[in-house]
Amino acid sequence: MSENPATPATDATDATDANAPEAGAPEAGTQGSPAREAASQGAASRAADEPAPRTLGATAVSAATPRRGEPMFPDGTGPAADPAGSHHERRIRSFQPRRSRVSPSQADALRRLWPTWGLDIDGLSRIDLDAFFDGLPVVLEIGFGMGEATAQMAAADPGTGILGCDVHTPGQGNLLGLAERNGLSNIRVANGDAIILLREMLAPASLAGLRVYFPDPWPKKRHHKRRLIQPEFLALATTRLAPGALVHCATDWEPYAEQMLEVLSAEPTLENLHSGYAPRPDFRPLTKFEGQGLDKGHVVHDLLFRRRDA
């Protein structure tokens, strides 16, 4: 697989700034959030600085827990704690970074696979998706938790690349491990703020789809402004979708489902593929989290919208 390719962003995007918070076995030497919501410093700018990716048969690295305030991956071989740093504006976010305990196997996967399968959302460069995914059409998934459903979808559709965006470090490591063990060369992992990824690092009309499954519902009324699916977010995201691209959202929180349906229906560049909510499509696996919600009597709503041709 190719090294993380990116080119410096040379033009400002015309998208509205969002005020919402928020695999065949890989070749040797190459690589590829449960935050319920949530890309890459280019090879040209960092290839000379970062250590060469380790081969997939490398000895496992121990996962010593860093002291408070210390970076988890000080050698730069894993996701950064704050990839965008202070060079991007502060605003309400839809997620809380969760750098909780990483298991030895997750840390090993991150150290070995991050240099070519992972990318930090620093907002400083434009990602070349064709090079990063070897020419596959790419779907962006925001908030993949521990990555089990993402891995299942990647296995079922090897002709589509999945760019998973999250801030949950254990989940990032778990997904990379799943990709390696199951020979999924169509998965890449982005660490950081999806708004910055969309606005600064993805080209217009570059995505074949957008998936947002079970984002944090922020149930308290005073927190509704933190929900990801807002008009401002969609105004930005739809500029990155190619004509015909599918937008698929799912939630088990009824009030949030109603908001999603209202906001998605009001976006003029999108058309609903159903008269209201959609039946769960076969390609979206039943997740452990979803099963727990169903056991509690929650009703899961799917929403399927398509980017209009004009």
Short mmCIF file of C-alpha atoms in Angstrom, two decimals:
data_model
loop_
_atom_site.label_atom_id
_atom_site.label_comp_id
_atom_site.label_asym_id
_atom_site.label_seq_id
_atom_site.Cartn_x
_atom_site.Cartn_y
_atom_site.Cartn_z
CA MET A 1 0.00 0.00 0.00
CA SER A 2 1.17 3.49 -0.69
CA GLU A 3 2.52 5.88 1.91
CA ASN A 4 0.14 8.59 3.19
CA PRO A 5 -0.09 10.93 0.19
CA ALA A 6 -1.10 14.56 0.61
CA THR A 7 -0.46 17.79 -1.18
CA PRO A 8 -0.47 21.25 0.39
CA ALA A 9 -3.91 22.83 0.25
CA THR A 10 -3.63 25.60 -2.31
CA ASP A 11 -7.15 26.95 -2.43
CA ALA A 12 -9.59 28.01 0.24
CA THR A 13 -12.76 25.98 0.34
CA ASP A 14 -16.07 27.62 -0.43
CA ALA A 15 -17.90 25.57 2.17
CA THR A 16 -19.69 27.06 5.13
CA ASP A 17 -17.65 26.79 8.31
CA ALA A 18 -19.41 24.31 10.55
CA ASN A 19 -20.27 25.43 14.03
CA ALA A 20 -21.25 21.91 15.00
CA PRO A 21 -18.89 20.22 17.53
CA GLU A 22 -18.59 17.65 16.14
CA ALA A 23 -7.07 -4.86 3.51
CA GLY A 24 -5.91 -8.87 0.84
CA ALA A 25 -3.25 -8.91 3.45
CA PRO A 26 -1.36 -5.64 3.45
CA GLU A 27 2.02 -5.64 1.83
CA ALA A 28 5.00 -5.83 4.13
CA GLY A 29 6.20 -2.47 5.29
CA THR A 30 2.91 -0.68 4.59
CA GLN A 31 0.04 0.57 6.67
CA GLY A 32 -3.37 1.97 6.97
CA SER A 33 -13.70 6.53 17.06
CA PRO A 34 -16.47 4.45 21.64
CA ALA A 35 -16.61 8.08 21.00
CA ARG A 36 -19.91 8.02 19.28
CA GLU A 37 -19.27 10.95 17.02
CA ALA A 38 -16.24 12.26 15.56
CA ALA A 39 -6.32 13.09 8.37
CA SER A 40 -2.83 12.92 7.17
CA GLN A 41 0.25 14.88 7.15
CA GLY A 42 1.50 14.25 3.66
CA ALA A 43 4.33 11.92 2.80
CA ALA A 44 6.04 14.73 0.96
CA SER A 45 6.34 16.78 4.13
CA ARG A 46 7.10 14.12 6.70
CA ALA A 47 8.59 11.14 4.89
CA ALA A 48 12.05 12.39 5.64
CA ASP A 49 11.31 12.86 9.32
CA GLU A 50 9.32 9.79 10.34
CA PRO A 51 10.84 6.38 10.88
CA ALA A 52 10.33 3.81 8.15
CA PRO A 53 7.23 1.68 8.68
CA ARG A 54 7.96 -1.63 10.34
CA THR A 55 7.22 -4.87 8.56
CA LEU A 56 4.00 -6.60 9.50
CA GLY A 57 5.95 -9.39 11.18
CA ALA A 58 7.76 -7.06 13.56
CA THR A 59 8.05 -7.88 17.24
CA ALA A 60 5.16 -6.56 19.31
CA VAL A 61 5.79 -3.29 21.13
CA SER A 62 4.85 -3.07 24.79
CA ALA A 63 2.03 -0.68 25.67
CA ALA A 64 3.32 1.20 28.68
CA THR A 65 0.74 3.66 29.89
CA PRO A 66 2.14 7.20 29.60
CA ARG A 67 2.18 9.50 32.57
CA ARG A 68 -0.40 12.26 32.74
CA GLY A 69 0.45 14.97 30.20
CA GLU A 70 2.92 12.79 28.29
CA PRO A 71 2.23 11.84 24.64
CA MET A 72 1.17 8.24 24.09
CA PHE A 73 3.35 7.92 21.01
CA PRO A 74 6.27 10.34 21.54
CA ASP A 75 8.23 8.87 18.63
CA GLY A 76 5.56 9.94 16.14
CA THR A 77 4.63 6.40 15.11
CA GLY A 78 1.03 6.68 16.35
CA PRO A 79 -1.86 9.14 16.42
CA ALA A 80 -1.11 12.57 17.87
CA ALA A 81 -2.92 13.79 20.98
CA ASP A 82 -3.93 17.08 19.35
CA PRO A 83 -3.13 16.94 15.63
CA ALA A 84 -4.65 20.31 14.71
CA GLY A 85 -2.97 22.02 17.67
CA SER A 86 -3.62 25.70 18.15
CA HIS A 87 -3.59 26.68 14.49
CA HIS A 88 -7.34 26.10 14.11
CA GLU A 89 -10.19 27.95 15.74
CA ARG A 90 -11.78 26.90 18.99
CA ARG A 91 -15.47 26.06 18.71
CA ILE A 92 -18.14 23.82 20.16
CA ARG A 93 -17.39 20.20 19.30
CA SER A 94 -19.59 17.14 19.08
CA PHE A 95 -17.01 14.82 20.62
CA GLN A 96 -14.78 14.37 23.63
CA PRO A 97 -11.28 13.01 22.90
CA ARG A 98 -10.86 9.73 24.80
CA ARG A 99 -7.28 8.54 25.00
CA SER A 100 -8.11 5.78 27.49
CA ARG A 101 -6.00 2.73 28.18
CA VAL A 102 -4.64 1.09 25.07
CA SER A 103 -4.05 -2.66 25.16
CA PRO A 104 -0.68 -4.11 24.10
CA SER A 105 -2.13 -5.45 20.86
CA GLN A 106 -3.77 -2.11 20.04
CA ALA A 107 -0.55 -0.22 20.75
CA ASP A 108 1.40 -2.65 18.60
CA ALA A 109 -1.03 -2.19 15.70
CA LEU A 110 -0.84 1.58 16.03
CA ARG A 111 2.96 1.67 16.10
CA ARG A 112 3.40 -0.64 13.14
CA LEU A 113 0.48 0.35 10.92
CA TRP A 114 -0.09 4.04 11.61
CA PRO A 115 2.69 5.43 9.36
CA THR A 116 0.94 4.23 6.21
CA TRP A 117 -2.63 3.33 7.23
CA GLY A 118 -3.26 6.22 9.61
CA LEU A 119 -3.29 9.97 9.32
CA ASP A 120 -3.56 12.88 11.73
CA ILE A 121 -6.10 15.57 10.95
CA ASP A 122 -3.77 18.55 11.17
CA GLY A 123 -5.56 20.74 8.63
CA LEU A 124 -2.30 21.63 6.90
CA SER A 125 -2.44 19.55 3.73
CA ARG A 126 -4.88 18.21 1.15
CA ILE A 127 -5.22 14.42 1.03
CA ASP A 128 -4.84 12.69 -2.31
CA LEU A 129 -7.54 10.06 -1.85
CA ASP A 130 -6.77 8.33 -5.14
CA ALA A 131 -3.20 7.69 -4.03
CA PHE A 132 -4.15 6.90 -0.43
CA PHE A 133 -6.73 4.28 -1.49
CA ASP A 134 -5.11 3.06 -4.70
CA GLY A 135 -7.89 4.51 -6.86
CA LEU A 136 -10.89 3.11 -4.93
CA PRO A 137 -14.00 5.26 -4.40
CA VAL A 138 -13.93 6.44 -0.79
CA VAL A 139 -16.63 6.61 1.87
CA LEU A 140 -16.02 8.68 5.00
CA GLU A 141 -17.28 7.14 8.25
CA ILE A 142 -17.38 9.53 11.21
CA GLY A 143 -17.23 7.81 14.58
CA PHE A 144 -16.49 4.09 14.24
CA GLY A 145 -16.11 3.15 17.91
CA MET A 146 -14.08 -0.05 18.18
CA GLY A 147 -14.30 -0.64 14.44
CA GLU A 148 -16.01 -4.04 14.28
CA ALA A 149 -18.84 -2.85 12.00
CA THR A 150 -16.39 -0.89 9.86
CA ALA A 151 -14.26 -3.99 9.34
CA GLN A 152 -17.33 -6.04 8.40
CA MET A 153 -18.42 -3.47 5.82
CA ALA A 154 -14.90 -3.28 4.38
CA ALA A 155 -14.78 -7.07 4.05
CA ALA A 156 -18.18 -7.19 2.35
CA ASP A 157 -17.27 -4.43 -0.14
CA PRO A 158 -13.54 -4.60 -0.99
CA GLY A 159 -14.07 -2.32 -3.99
CA THR A 160 -14.85 0.65 -1.72
CA GLY A 161 -12.34 2.41 0.50
CA ILE A 162 -13.43 3.39 4.01
CA LEU A 163 -11.82 6.38 5.69
CA GLY A 164 -12.78 6.02 9.34
CA CYS A 165 -12.54 9.19 11.43
CA ASP A 166 -12.49 9.01 15.24
CA VAL A 167 -10.66 10.27 18.33
CA HIS A 168 -10.81 7.10 20.45
CA THR A 169 -7.27 5.74 20.52
CA PRO A 170 -8.13 2.14 21.58
CA GLY A 171 -10.71 1.99 18.79
CA GLN A 172 -8.18 3.24 16.26
CA GLY A 173 -5.74 0.51 17.28
CA ASN A 174 -8.47 -2.12 17.31
CA LEU A 175 -9.64 -1.24 13.79
CA LEU A 176 -6.11 -1.32 12.42
CA GLY A 177 -5.59 -4.72 14.03
CA LEU A 178 -8.83 -6.02 12.52
CA ALA A 179 -7.81 -4.72 9.10
CA GLU A 180 -4.47 -6.49 9.27
CA ARG A 181 -5.78 -9.79 10.61
CA ASN A 182 -8.58 -9.94 8.05
CA GLY A 183 -6.53 -8.73 5.09
CA LEU A 184 -8.56 -5.55 4.59
CA SER A 185 -6.48 -3.23 2.42
CA ASN A 186 -9.38 -0.79 1.90
CA ILE A 187 -9.39 0.73 5.42
CA ARG A 188 -7.61 3.89 6.55
CA VAL A 189 -7.94 5.64 9.93
CA ALA A 190 -8.08 9.41 10.48
CA ASN A 191 -7.42 10.85 13.94
CA GLY A 192 -9.02 14.14 14.95
CA ASP A 193 -11.82 16.56 14.15
CA ALA A 194 -14.00 15.56 11.20
CA ILE A 195 -14.91 19.20 10.56
CA ILE A 196 -11.28 20.09 9.93
CA LEU A 197 -10.88 16.99 7.80
CA LEU A 198 -13.82 17.94 5.60
CA ARG A 199 -13.06 21.63 5.39
CA GLU A 200 -9.29 21.68 5.04
CA MET A 201 -8.12 18.29 3.84
CA LEU A 202 -10.66 16.83 1.40
CA ALA A 203 -11.21 18.13 -2.10
CA PRO A 204 -14.68 19.08 -3.35
CA ALA A 205 -16.72 16.15 -4.74
CA SER A 206 -14.04 13.67 -3.62
CA LEU A 207 -16.20 11.32 -1.50
CA ALA A 208 -18.47 8.52 -2.69
CA GLY A 209 -20.40 8.50 0.57
CA LEU A 210 -20.74 9.64 4.17
CA ARG A 211 -21.69 7.42 7.13
CA VAL A 212 -22.58 8.59 10.62
CA TYR A 213 -23.74 5.71 12.80
CA PHE A 214 -24.99 6.25 16.36
CA PRO A 215 -23.36 9.63 17.04
CA ASP A 216 -23.56 11.02 20.54
CA PRO A 217 -27.18 12.24 20.90
CA TRP A 218 -26.31 14.86 23.53
CA PRO A 219 -29.77 14.35 25.04
CA LYS A 220 -29.87 17.39 27.34
CA LYS A 221 -31.44 20.37 25.63
CA ARG A 222 -28.58 22.69 26.52
CA HIS A 223 -26.22 20.30 24.73
CA HIS A 224 -28.18 19.99 21.48
CA LYS A 225 -25.83 22.48 19.87
CA ARG A 226 -23.13 19.82 20.15
CA ARG A 227 -24.92 17.35 17.92
CA LEU A 228 -23.02 16.63 14.73
CA ILE A 229 -25.92 16.55 12.29
CA GLN A 230 -26.68 20.25 11.95
CA PRO A 231 -27.39 22.45 8.89
CA GLU A 232 -23.88 23.95 9.02
CA PHE A 233 -22.26 20.53 9.06
CA LEU A 234 -24.29 19.33 6.07
CA ALA A 235 -23.59 22.51 4.13
CA LEU A 236 -19.90 21.67 4.46
CA ALA A 237 -20.08 17.90 4.05
CA THR A 238 -22.20 17.94 0.90
CA THR A 239 -19.57 20.01 -0.93
CA ARG A 240 -17.19 17.07 -0.48
CA LEU A 241 -19.66 14.53 -1.86
CA ALA A 242 -19.63 13.53 -5.51
CA PRO A 243 -22.95 13.49 -7.37
CA GLY A 244 -24.82 10.34 -6.44
CA ALA A 245 -22.93 9.90 -3.17
CA LEU A 246 -24.92 8.23 -0.39
CA VAL A 247 -25.40 9.84 3.03
CA HIS A 248 -26.33 7.21 5.62
CA CYS A 249 -27.12 8.08 9.24
CA ALA A 250 -28.44 5.87 12.03
CA THR A 251 -29.43 6.52 15.63
CA ASP A 252 -31.37 4.84 18.42
CA TRP A 253 -32.30 8.17 20.04
CA GLU A 254 -35.77 9.15 18.82
CA PRO A 255 -35.47 12.96 19.25
CA TYR A 256 -32.15 12.95 17.43
CA ALA A 257 -33.62 10.85 14.63
CA GLU A 258 -36.35 13.45 14.20
CA GLN A 259 -33.72 16.21 14.04
CA MET A 260 -31.66 14.24 11.54
CA LEU A 261 -34.66 13.73 9.28
CA GLU A 262 -35.56 17.42 9.45
CA VAL A 263 -32.03 18.66 8.80
CA LEU A 264 -31.25 16.19 6.02
CA SER A 265 -34.58 16.88 4.31
CA ALA A 266 -33.92 20.63 4.40
CA GLU A 267 -30.53 20.33 2.67
CA PRO A 268 -31.23 21.26 -0.98
CA THR A 269 -28.38 19.19 -2.41
CA LEU A 270 -29.76 15.94 -0.92
CA GLU A 271 -32.75 13.79 -1.81
CA ASN A 272 -34.36 11.21 0.47
CA LEU A 273 -34.37 7.70 -0.98
CA HIS A 274 -37.46 6.89 1.13
CA SER A 275 -40.57 8.76 2.19
CA GLY A 276 -39.15 9.14 5.71
CA TYR A 277 -36.94 6.76 7.63
CA ALA A 278 -35.33 3.90 5.75
CA PRO A 279 -35.26 0.21 6.62
CA ARG A 280 -31.86 -0.90 7.87
CA PRO A 281 -29.86 -1.74 4.76
CA ASP A 282 -28.14 -5.11 4.63
CA PHE A 283 -24.71 -3.51 4.32
CA ARG A 284 -24.90 -1.93 7.79
CA PRO A 285 -24.04 -4.64 10.33
CA LEU A 286 -25.86 -4.97 13.61
CA THR A 287 -23.37 -3.65 16.16
CA LYS A 288 -22.94 -4.63 19.81
CA PHE A 289 -23.98 -1.13 20.86
CA GLU A 290 -27.08 -1.29 18.67
CA GLY A 291 -27.99 -4.64 20.15
CA GLN A 292 -27.77 -3.22 23.65
CA GLY A 293 -30.09 -0.39 22.63
CA LEU A 294 -32.59 -2.80 21.12
CA ASP A 295 -32.51 -4.84 24.33
CA LYS A 296 -33.52 -1.67 26.19
CA GLY A 297 -36.46 -1.11 23.86
CA HIS A 298 -34.84 1.61 21.75
CA VAL A 299 -35.99 2.00 18.15
CA VAL A 300 -33.21 2.33 15.60
CA HIS A 301 -33.80 4.70 12.70
CA ASP A 302 -31.78 4.69 9.47
CA LEU A 303 -31.78 7.61 7.06
CA LEU A 304 -30.59 7.28 3.46
CA PHE A 305 -30.10 10.36 1.33
CA ARG A 306 -28.32 10.85 -1.99
CA ARG A 307 -26.33 13.81 -3.31
CA ARG A 308 -28.21 15.30 -6.25
CA ASP A 309 -26.51 15.44 -9.61
CA ALA A 310 -26.86 19.22 -9.77
#
